[in-house]
Amino acid sequence: MSIDIQELLAKVPTGLLIGGKWQEASSGETFDVENPATGEKLATLSSANSDDAVAALDAACGVQADWAKTSPRERSNILRRAFELVTERKDEFAALMTLEMGKPLAEAYGEVTYGAEYLRWFSEEAVRDYGRSLPAPEGTLRMVTRRKPVGPCLLITPWNFPLAMATRKVAPAVAAGCVMVLKPAKLTPLTSQYFAQTMIEAGLPAGVLNVVSGQSASAISEPLLADSRLRKVSFTGSTAVGKTLLKAAAENVLRTSMELGGNAPFIVFEDADIDQAVAGAMGAKMRNIGEACTAANRFIVHESVADEFVAKFAAKISELNVGNGLEEGITCGPLIERKALDNIAALVEDAVAKGATVVTGGKPRGEEGYFYSPTVLTNVSREARVAQEEIFGPVAPILTFREEAEAISLANDTEYGLASYVFTENSDRMWRLADGLEFGLMGFNAGVISNAAAPFGGVKQSGLGREGGAEGIEEYTALQYIGVRDPYANA
Ligand code: NAP
């Protein structure tokens, strides 16, 4: 990659996008965005307050009726152009994500491809928003269903996938004909700001997408959730914040999509191909520095293959090259912030205090930035915090089991239900696990399964609704049923 970082940062809009214009925050307040690998300041952005958030909703509501009348093909073409522009700008988007979030550059390129796919997928889905036609059984009516845009949406995204979490919401909303206020995470707003600018260049009319970055998330979300013009909130982030938003959304009975936290089990059976399981474990645990809602959180390994699995997995983990993701050959970047680093250190200390053995890693690394050594822990107590909480970092706790039923019960012993992974060569067992595991996503002999064409989402406290797939656009539509008098019905 040959990109001038200062030139790139100068291209990123630093204001709020309201009604198609980038503008200063009404209060004049700003906040800084830093590079987690170095602690250096990258940019200073305008910080939206409640008044700015309402102004953004005003702008969105002002164009909802006209936007809903545009043809599906027109909306599809905008998304297709956006896909092409994001792909053309892949070097810029990848560098921005590595700079503000820390992921290694090769993974940032992977996210550009993955994130752009939502634009392409929903450009294709925009023209396939099918309804049904059916006769009333009594012959009195001809019954038709159709989908209409749900209306103005608030989209709130997290810092871990700065591009993909935005495209996964914006693309189906555009496809369905909804207007939006997007609030990116304050730690990684630059990618969203540049993505919004790219959407404008792709032809999105003024006011359809408004962006309000800011240092107080609740100052932005609260007035919008209390405003009866808002019809939907789509959130990706922690379960705790998701619950707060759900309570607020109840007041105006909003449509909600909630992509929340995870605590994924990664189960390795005695009949698994262990090399394949180790390769899957590297993807499921170490992708995105372990900071993914789908990250394998608990490795549940049959005791007869645990030694072999741990030896091979720990060997691969210790080969990871930790450092600034912009540098050549780096395969594991920093954690997002000091608080995250301190939390990972505390989780490992707690596990060790409860009897765990550190096979590799186990400590923070380096003088600057928020680096933690990729870590494998064995002899982990089921009571340890690492076995119960979402880790969100490069730490792999290994637990062992003897019987299939024990593995299932251990895997399900969590309030979360997002991703799960099973490695076995036995297809009967695969289907038994599909029945027994309470998770919205399952990888069988595969460690990375997210795809724009597949419905993504959890059960239990991991969330509500699905993003991507044919289901993703439905979240942004309201079903309308029309009953038409059957011409042959008796008057
Ligand atoms: P977070 O603290 O919940 O923040 C997510 C977003 O919510 C950010 O934009 C944040 O703004 C905003 N927010 C925070 N408090 C808020 C409030 N009171 N009202 C309105 N908005 C509020 O989560 P995170 O640390 O960024 O992300 C990590 C979490 O996201 C993990 O639990 C992970 O599992 C989950 N996640 C889930 C999925 C999925 O699809 N299921 C995907 C990725 C991540 P600020 O940045 O200003 O705080």
Coordinates of C-alpha atoms and ligand atoms in Angstrom, one line a residue, residues 156-160 165 168 183-186 217-218 221 235-238 241 245 259-262 293 390 392 418 456, ligand 1:
I156 CA -26.0 3.0 16.1
T157 CA -22.7 1.1 15.3
P158 CA -19.8 -0.2 17.4
W159 CA -16.0 0.4 16.9
N160 CA -14.9 -3.2 16.0
M165 CA -21.3 -2.5 10.7
R168 CA -24.9 -3.8 7.0
K183 CA -24.3 7.4 15.0
P184 CA -20.9 5.8 14.7
A185 CA -18.8 4.7 17.7
K186 CA -16.8 7.7 19.0
A217 CA -24.0 8.7 22.7
S218 CA -27.0 9.2 25.0
S221 CA -29.9 8.8 21.0
F235 CA -28.1 -1.2 17.1
T236 CA -24.9 -3.2 17.2
G237 CA -23.0 -3.2 20.4
S238 CA -23.0 -4.5 24.0
V241 CA -26.5 -0.7 26.0
L245 CA -32.2 1.2 24.0
E259 CA -27.0 -7.2 17.4
L260 CA -25.6 -7.7 20.8
G261 CA -22.8 -9.5 22.6
G262 CA -21.7 -13.1 22.3
C293 CA -19.0 -10.6 18.7
E390 CA -17.3 -11.9 26.6
F392 CA -13.1 -9.4 23.4
L418 CA -24.8 -15.6 18.9
F456 CA -26.7 -12.8 10.8
Ligands
NAP1 P1 -21.1 -0.4 23.1 O1 -20.4 0.3 24.2 O2 -22.4 -1.0 23.4 O3 -21.2 0.7 22.0 C1 -21.8 0.5 20.8 C2 -22.4 1.8 20.2 O4 -23.4 2.2 21.1 C3 -21.4 2.9 20.1 O5 -21.8 3.7 19.0 C4 -21.7 3.7 21.4 O6 -21.3 5.0 21.4 C5 -23.2 3.5 21.5 N1 -23.7 3.7 22.9 C6 -23.0 3.5 24.1 N2 -23.8 3.9 25.1 C7 -25.0 4.3 24.6 C8 -26.2 4.8 25.1 N3 -26.4 4.9 26.4 N4 -27.2 5.2 24.3 C9 -27.0 5.1 23.0 N5 -25.9 4.6 22.4 C10 -24.9 4.2 23.2 O7 -20.3 -1.5 22.4 P2 -18.8 -1.5 21.8 O8 -17.9 -1.6 23.0 O9 -18.7 -0.4 20.9 O10 -18.8 -2.8 21.0 C11 -18.6 -4.0 21.5 C12 -19.8 -4.8 21.7 O11 -20.5 -4.9 20.5 C13 -19.6 -6.3 22.1 O12 -20.4 -6.7 23.1 C14 -19.8 -7.0 20.8 O13 -20.2 -8.4 21.0 C15 -20.9 -6.3 20.2 N6 -21.0 -6.5 18.8 C16 -22.1 -7.3 18.3 C17 -22.2 -7.6 17.0 C18 -23.3 -8.4 16.5 O14 -23.6 -8.3 15.3 N7 -24.0 -9.1 17.3 C19 -21.2 -7.1 16.1 C20 -20.2 -6.3 16.6 C21 -20.1 -6.0 17.9 P3 -19.9 5.5 21.9 O15 -18.9 5.0 21.0 O16 -20.0 7.0 21.9 O17 -19.8 5.0 23.3

